[in-house]
Short mmCIF file of C-alpha atoms and ligand atoms in Angstrom, two decimals:
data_model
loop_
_atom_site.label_atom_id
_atom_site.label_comp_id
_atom_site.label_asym_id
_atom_site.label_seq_id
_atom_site.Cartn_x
_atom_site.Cartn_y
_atom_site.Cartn_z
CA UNK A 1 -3.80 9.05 19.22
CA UNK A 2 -5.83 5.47 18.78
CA UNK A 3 -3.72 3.43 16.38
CA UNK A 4 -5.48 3.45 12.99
CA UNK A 5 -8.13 0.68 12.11
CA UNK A 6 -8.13 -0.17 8.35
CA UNK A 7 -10.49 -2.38 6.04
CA UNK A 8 -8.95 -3.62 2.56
CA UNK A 9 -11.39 -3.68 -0.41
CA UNK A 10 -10.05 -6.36 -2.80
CA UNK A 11 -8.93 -8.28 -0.32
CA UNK A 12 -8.86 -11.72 -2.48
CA UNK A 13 -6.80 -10.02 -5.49
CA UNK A 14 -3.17 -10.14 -6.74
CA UNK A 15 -2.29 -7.57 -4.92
CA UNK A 16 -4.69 -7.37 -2.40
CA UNK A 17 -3.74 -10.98 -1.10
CA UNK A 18 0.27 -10.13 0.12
CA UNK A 19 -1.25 -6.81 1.60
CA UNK A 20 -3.68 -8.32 3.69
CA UNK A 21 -1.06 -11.39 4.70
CA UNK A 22 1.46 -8.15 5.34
CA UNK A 23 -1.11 -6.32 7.93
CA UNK A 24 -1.40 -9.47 10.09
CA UNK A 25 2.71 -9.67 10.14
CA UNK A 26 2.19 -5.54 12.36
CA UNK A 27 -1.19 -6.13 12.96
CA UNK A 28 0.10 -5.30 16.54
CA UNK A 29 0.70 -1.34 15.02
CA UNK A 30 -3.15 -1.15 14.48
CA UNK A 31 -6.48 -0.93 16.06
CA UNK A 32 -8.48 -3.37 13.70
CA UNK A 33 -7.60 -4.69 10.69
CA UNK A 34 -10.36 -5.80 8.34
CA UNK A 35 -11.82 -7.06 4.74
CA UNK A 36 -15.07 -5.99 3.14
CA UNK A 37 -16.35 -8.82 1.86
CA UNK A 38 -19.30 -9.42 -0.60
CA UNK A 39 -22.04 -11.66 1.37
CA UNK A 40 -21.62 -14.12 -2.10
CA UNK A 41 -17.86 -14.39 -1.63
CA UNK A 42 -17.03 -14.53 1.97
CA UNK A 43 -15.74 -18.05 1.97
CA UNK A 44 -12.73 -16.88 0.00
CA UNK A 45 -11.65 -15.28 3.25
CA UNK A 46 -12.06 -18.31 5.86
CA UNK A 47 -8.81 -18.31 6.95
CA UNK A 48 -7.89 -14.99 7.78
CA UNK A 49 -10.45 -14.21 11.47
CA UNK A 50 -8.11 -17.11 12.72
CA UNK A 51 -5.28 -14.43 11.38
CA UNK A 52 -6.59 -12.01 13.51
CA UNK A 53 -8.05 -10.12 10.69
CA UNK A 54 -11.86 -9.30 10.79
CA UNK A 55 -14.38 -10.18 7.27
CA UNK A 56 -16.79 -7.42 7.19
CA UNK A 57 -19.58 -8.76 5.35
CA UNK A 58 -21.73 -6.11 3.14
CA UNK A 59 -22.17 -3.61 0.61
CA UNK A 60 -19.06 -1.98 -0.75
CA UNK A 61 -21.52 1.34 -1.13
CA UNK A 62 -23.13 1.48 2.09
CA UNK A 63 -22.04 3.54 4.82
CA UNK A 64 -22.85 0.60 7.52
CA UNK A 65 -20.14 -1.28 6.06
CA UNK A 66 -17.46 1.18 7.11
CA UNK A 67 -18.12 1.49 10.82
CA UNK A 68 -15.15 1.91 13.21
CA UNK A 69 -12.83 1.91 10.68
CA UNK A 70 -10.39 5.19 9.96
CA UNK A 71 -8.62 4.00 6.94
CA UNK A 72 -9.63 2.28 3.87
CA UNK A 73 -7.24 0.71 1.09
CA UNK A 74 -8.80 -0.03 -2.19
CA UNK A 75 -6.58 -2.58 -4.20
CA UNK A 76 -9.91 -3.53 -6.39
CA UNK A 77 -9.08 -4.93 -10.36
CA UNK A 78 -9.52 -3.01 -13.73
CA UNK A 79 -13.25 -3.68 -14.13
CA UNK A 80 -14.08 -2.62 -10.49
CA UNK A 81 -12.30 1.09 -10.62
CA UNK A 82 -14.97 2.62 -11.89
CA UNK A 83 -17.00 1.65 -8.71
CA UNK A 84 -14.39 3.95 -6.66
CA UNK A 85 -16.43 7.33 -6.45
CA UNK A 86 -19.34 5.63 -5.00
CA UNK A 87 -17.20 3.14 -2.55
CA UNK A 88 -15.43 6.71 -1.45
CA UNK A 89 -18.49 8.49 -0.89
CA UNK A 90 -20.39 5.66 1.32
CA UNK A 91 -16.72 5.08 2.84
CA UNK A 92 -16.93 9.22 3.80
CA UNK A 93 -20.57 8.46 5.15
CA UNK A 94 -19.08 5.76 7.72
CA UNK A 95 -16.78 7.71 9.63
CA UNK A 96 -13.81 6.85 6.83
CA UNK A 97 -10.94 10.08 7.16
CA UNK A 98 -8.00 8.11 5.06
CA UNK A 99 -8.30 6.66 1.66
CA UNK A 100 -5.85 4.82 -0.77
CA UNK A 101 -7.65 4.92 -3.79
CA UNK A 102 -6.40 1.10 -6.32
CA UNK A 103 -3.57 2.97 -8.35
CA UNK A 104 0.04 1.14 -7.46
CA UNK A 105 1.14 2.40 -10.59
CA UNK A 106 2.55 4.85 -12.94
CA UNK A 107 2.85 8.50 -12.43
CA UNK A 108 -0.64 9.53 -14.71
CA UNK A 109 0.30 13.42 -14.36
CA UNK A 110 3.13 13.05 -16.63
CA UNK A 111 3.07 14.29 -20.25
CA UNK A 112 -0.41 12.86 -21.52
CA UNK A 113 -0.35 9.43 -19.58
CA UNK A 114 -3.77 10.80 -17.95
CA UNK A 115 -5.43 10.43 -21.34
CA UNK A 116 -5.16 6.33 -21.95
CA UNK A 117 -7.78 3.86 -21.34
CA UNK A 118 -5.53 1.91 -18.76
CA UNK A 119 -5.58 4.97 -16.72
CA UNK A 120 -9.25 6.82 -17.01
CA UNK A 121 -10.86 5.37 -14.19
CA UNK A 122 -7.89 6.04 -11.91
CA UNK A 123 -8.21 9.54 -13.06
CA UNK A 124 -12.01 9.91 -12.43
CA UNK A 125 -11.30 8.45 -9.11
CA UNK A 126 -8.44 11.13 -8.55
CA UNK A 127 -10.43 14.17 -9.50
CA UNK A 128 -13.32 12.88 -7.35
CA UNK A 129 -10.96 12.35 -4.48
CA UNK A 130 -9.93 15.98 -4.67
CA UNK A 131 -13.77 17.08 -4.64
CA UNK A 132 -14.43 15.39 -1.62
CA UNK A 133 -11.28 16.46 0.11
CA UNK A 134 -12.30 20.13 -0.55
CA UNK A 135 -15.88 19.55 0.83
CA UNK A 136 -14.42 17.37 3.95
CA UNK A 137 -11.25 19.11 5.66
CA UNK A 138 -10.73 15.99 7.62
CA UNK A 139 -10.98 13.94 5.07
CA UNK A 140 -7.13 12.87 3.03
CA UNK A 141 -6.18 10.56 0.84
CA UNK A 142 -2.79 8.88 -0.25
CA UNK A 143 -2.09 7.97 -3.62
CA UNK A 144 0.73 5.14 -3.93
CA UNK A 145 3.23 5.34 -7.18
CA UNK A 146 5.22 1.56 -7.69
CA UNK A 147 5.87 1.91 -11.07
CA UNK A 148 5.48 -1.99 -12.66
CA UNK A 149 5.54 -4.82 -10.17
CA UNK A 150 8.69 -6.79 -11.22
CA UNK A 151 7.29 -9.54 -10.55
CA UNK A 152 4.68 -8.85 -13.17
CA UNK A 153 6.89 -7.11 -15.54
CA UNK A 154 8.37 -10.60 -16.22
CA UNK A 155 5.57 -12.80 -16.86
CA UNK A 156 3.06 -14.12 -19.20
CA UNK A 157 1.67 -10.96 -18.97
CA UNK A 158 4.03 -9.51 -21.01
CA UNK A 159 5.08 -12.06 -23.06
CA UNK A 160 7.83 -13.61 -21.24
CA UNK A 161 7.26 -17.39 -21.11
CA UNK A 162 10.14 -18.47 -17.99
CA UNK A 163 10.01 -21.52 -18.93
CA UNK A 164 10.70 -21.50 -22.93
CA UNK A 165 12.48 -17.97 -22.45
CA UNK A 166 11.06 -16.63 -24.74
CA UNK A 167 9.98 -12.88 -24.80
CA UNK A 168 7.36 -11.07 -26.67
CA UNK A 169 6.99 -7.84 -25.42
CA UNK A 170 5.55 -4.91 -26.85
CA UNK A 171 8.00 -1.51 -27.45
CA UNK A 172 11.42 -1.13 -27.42
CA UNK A 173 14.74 -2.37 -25.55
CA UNK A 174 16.13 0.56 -25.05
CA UNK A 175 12.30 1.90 -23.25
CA UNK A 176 12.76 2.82 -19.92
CA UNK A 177 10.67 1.14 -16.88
CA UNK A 178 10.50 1.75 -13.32
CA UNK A 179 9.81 -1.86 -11.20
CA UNK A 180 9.02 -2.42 -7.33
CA UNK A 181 8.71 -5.95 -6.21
CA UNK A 182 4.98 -6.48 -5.09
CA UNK A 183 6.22 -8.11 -1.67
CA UNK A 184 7.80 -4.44 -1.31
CA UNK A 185 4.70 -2.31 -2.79
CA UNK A 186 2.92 -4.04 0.10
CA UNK A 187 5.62 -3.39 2.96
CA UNK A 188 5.66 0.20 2.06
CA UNK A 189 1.37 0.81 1.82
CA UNK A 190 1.21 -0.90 4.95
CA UNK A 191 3.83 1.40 6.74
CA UNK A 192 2.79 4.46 4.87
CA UNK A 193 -0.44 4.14 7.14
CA UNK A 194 1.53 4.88 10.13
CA UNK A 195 3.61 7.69 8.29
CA UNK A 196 2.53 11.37 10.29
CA UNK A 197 1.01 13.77 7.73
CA UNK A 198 2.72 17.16 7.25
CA UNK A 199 0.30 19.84 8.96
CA UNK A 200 -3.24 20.21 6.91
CA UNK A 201 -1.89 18.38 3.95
CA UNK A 202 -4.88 16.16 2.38
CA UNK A 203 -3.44 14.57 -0.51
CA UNK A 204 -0.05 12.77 -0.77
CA UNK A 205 1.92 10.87 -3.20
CA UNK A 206 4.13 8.53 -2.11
CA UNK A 207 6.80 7.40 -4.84
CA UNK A 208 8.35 4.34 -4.54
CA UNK A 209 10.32 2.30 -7.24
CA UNK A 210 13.36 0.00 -6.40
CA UNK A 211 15.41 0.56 -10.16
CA UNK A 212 14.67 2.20 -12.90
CA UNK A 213 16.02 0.31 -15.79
CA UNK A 214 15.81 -0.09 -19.87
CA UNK A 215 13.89 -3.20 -20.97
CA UNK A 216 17.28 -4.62 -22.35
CA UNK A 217 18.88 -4.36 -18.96
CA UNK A 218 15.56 -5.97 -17.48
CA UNK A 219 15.33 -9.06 -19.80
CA UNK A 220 19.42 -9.15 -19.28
CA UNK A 221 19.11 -9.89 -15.36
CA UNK A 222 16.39 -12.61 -16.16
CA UNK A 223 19.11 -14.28 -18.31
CA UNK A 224 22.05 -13.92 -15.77
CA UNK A 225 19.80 -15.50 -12.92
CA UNK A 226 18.10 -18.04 -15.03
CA UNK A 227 21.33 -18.88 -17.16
CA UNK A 228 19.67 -19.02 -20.55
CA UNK A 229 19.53 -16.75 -23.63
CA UNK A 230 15.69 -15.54 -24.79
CA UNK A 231 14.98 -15.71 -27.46
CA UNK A 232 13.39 -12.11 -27.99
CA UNK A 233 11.41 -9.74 -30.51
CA UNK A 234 10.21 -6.35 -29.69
CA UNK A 235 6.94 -6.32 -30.71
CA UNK A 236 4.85 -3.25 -32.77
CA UNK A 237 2.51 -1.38 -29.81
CA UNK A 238 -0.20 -1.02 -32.61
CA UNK A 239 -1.02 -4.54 -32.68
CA UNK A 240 -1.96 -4.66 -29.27
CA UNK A 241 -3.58 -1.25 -29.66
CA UNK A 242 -5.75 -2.96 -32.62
CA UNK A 243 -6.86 -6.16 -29.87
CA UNK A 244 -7.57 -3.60 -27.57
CA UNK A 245 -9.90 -1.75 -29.70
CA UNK A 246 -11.72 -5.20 -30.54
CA UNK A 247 -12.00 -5.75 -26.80
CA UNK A 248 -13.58 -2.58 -26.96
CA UNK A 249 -16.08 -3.14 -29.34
CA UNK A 250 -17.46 -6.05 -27.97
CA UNK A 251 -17.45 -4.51 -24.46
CA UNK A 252 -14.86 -7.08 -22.50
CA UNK A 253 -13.51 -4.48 -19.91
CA UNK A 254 -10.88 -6.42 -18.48
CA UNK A 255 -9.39 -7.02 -21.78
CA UNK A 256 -9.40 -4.07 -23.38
CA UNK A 257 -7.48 -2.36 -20.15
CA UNK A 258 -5.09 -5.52 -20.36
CA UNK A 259 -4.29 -4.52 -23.57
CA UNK A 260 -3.99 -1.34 -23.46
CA UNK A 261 -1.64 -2.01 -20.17
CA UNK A 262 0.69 -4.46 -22.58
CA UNK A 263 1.26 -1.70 -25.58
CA UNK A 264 2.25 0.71 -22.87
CA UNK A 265 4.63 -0.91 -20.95
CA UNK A 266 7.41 -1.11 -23.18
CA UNK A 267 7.37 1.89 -24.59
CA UNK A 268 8.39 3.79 -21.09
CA UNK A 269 4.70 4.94 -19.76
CA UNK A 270 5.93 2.65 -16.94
CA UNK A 271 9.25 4.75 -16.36
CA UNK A 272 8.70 7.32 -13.21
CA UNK A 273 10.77 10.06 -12.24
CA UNK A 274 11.89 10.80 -8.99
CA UNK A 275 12.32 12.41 -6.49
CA UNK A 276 11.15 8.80 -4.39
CA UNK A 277 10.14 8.56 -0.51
CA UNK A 278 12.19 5.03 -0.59
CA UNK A 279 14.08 6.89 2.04
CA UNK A 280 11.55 7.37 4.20
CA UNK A 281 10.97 3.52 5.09
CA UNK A 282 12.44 1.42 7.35
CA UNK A 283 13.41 -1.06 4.45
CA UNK A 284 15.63 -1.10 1.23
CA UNK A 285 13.76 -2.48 -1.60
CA UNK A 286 15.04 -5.90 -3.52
CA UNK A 287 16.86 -4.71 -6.62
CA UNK A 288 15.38 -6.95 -10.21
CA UNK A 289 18.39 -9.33 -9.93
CA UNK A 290 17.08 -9.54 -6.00
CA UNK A 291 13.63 -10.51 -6.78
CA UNK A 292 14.64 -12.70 -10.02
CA UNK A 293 16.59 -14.64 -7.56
CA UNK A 294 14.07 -15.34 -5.33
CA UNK A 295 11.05 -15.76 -7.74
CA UNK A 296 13.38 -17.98 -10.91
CA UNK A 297 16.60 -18.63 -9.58
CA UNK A 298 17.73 -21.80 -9.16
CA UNK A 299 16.68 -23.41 -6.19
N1 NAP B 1 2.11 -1.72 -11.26
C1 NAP B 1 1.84 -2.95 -11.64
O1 NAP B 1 2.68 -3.64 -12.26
C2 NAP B 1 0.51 -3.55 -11.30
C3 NAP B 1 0.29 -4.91 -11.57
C4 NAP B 1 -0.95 -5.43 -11.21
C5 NAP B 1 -1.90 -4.63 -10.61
N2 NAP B 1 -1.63 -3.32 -10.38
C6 NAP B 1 -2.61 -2.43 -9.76
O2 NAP B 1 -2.96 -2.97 -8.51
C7 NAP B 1 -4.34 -2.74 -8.24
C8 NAP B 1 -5.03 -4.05 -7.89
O3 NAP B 1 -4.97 -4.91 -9.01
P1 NAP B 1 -5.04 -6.50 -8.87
O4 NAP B 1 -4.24 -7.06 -10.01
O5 NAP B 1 -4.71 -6.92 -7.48
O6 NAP B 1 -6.55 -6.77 -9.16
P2 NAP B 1 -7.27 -8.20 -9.17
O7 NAP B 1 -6.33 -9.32 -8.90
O8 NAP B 1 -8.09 -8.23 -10.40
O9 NAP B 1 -8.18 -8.11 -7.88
C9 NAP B 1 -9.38 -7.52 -7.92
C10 NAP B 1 -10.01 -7.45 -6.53
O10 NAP B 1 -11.10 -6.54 -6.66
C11 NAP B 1 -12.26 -7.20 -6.16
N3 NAP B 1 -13.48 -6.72 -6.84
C12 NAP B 1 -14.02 -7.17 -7.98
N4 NAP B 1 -15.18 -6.53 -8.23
C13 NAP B 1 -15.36 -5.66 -7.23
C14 NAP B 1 -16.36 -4.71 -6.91
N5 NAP B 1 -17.42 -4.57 -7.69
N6 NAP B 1 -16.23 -3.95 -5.83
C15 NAP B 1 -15.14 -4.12 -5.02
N7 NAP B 1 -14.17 -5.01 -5.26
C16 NAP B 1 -14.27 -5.77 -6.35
C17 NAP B 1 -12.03 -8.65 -6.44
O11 NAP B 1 -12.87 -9.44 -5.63
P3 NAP B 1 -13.44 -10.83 -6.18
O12 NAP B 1 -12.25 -11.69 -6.45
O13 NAP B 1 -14.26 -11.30 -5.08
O14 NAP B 1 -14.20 -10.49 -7.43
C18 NAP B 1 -10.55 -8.79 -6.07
O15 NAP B 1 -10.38 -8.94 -4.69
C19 NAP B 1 -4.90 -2.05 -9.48
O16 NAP B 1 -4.93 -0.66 -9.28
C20 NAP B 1 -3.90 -2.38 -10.56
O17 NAP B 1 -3.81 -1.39 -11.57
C21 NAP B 1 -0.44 -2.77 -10.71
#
């Protein structure tokens, strides 16, 4: 069988950055490797043809765009995953038989996760996914489960200022969360591309998540690799739940997802259970104290 060929949508963002830079470290294990790219924003990709990596310049909902490739991973931001049902459908038109739709998340099936705002368009996406499968037996799709980034899970983003240490999150210490380096979240959705599919299986989840730990033990680590004390308050979810509602009402997307993201996350919707296909790589994930070192530690 021809090696897979796979084009990245979101290409320039957080996450979407390391995964491209993590392709052209195997690119060898694939046919091509490319980025859709918006005619208006190419020159954010100049240096990655030189990389070995093609920029396909076009329209993110037109079949053209998705010609010769097999396998397309979406890593597109909060206000873009709404656009997914119409990127899958063109992406179906062009010859596309694998998709990864943007989750690198949480597990949404469990208890009522499915029903927040942070995760609705990830669950429209899903449920169209599963349409199109039906209708297309040669079509799949693989949905990838990280649980938080670590990275992210200590940052501004949630309140945790590294350099005052100080943390503000919202939630509880003794909330559970589930974390994954994003330098391994990218190693494993590049190699999960070259994982064999089990028989006529069209939709997998693949589970990955390096610890599961309380926010106590989290915001411990920090402080044994850093060597300082935070200073730290649990904060009340509904006051992010009221800013997110605000965001709401005057129609700022982004933010109102971000918040709704921040009141979750320390209340466990970021804690996933196993079992995990950790096993089924060729790596061992960095453990928080790991990736704490690398990213805060002292250099
Ligand atoms: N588990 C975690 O802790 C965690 C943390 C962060 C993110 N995530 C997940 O990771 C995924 C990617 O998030 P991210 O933070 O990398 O997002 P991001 O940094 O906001 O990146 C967004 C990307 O989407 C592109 N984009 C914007 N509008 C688009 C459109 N209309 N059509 C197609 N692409 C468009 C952007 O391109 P331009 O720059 O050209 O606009 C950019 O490349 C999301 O599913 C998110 O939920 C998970």
């Amino acid at each position: 069988m021809a090696p897979p060929s796979v084009l990245v949508i979101g290409g320039s963002g957080a996450v979407g950055r390391p995964l491209v830079q993590e392709f052209v470290k195997r690119k060898e294990k694939f046919g091509r490797i490319g980025v859709l790219a918006d005619a208006r924003k190419v020159s954010k990709f100049w240096e990655l043809p030189k990389q070995g990596i093609e920029v396909v310049v076009g329209s993110f909902l037109e079949a053209a765009s998705y010609k010769g490739f097999d396998t397309v991973i979406c890593v597109c931001g909060n206000a873009a995953m709404k656009l997914q049902p119409g990127i899958i459908d063109a992406a179906i038109a062009g010859g596309v038989r694998h998709f990864y739709p943007t989750e690198f998340g949480t597990d949404l099936s469990y208890g009522t996760r499915g029903k927040l705002r942070y995760f609705r368009d990830k669950i429209i996406t899903r449920e169209h996914l599963r349409e199109r499968a039906k209708e297309n037996p040669e079509f799949r799709y693989t949905i990838v489960l990280t649980g938080s980034f670590t990275d992210w899970t200590a940052s501004d983003f949630n309140q945790i200022d590294l350099k005052k240490h100080t943390a503000r999150p919202y939630g509880t210490a003794d909330a559970l969360v589930t974390v994954t380096a994003l330098a391994d979240v990218v190693k494993y959705t590049v190699e999960s591309v070259l994982l064999p599919w089990e028989g006529n299986q069209q939709r997998r989840e693949l589970r990955f998540g390096a610890e599961t730990l309380t926010w106590k033990a989290l915001l411990e680590t920090l402080e044994e690799v850093q060597g300082v004390k935070y200073d730290t308050v649990y904060l009340d979810p509904h006051e992010a739940e009221a800013k997110e509602e605000e965001a709401r009402v005057k129609g700022d997307v982004e933010a109102e997802v971000s918040w709704c993201a921040l009141k979750l996350l320390g209340t466990g919707v970021g804690h996933m259970r196993g079992p995990f296909d950790n096993e089924r790589f060729s790596f061992k994930p960095e453990t928080v104290k790991e990736t704490f070192q690398r990213l805060h530690g002292k250099k």
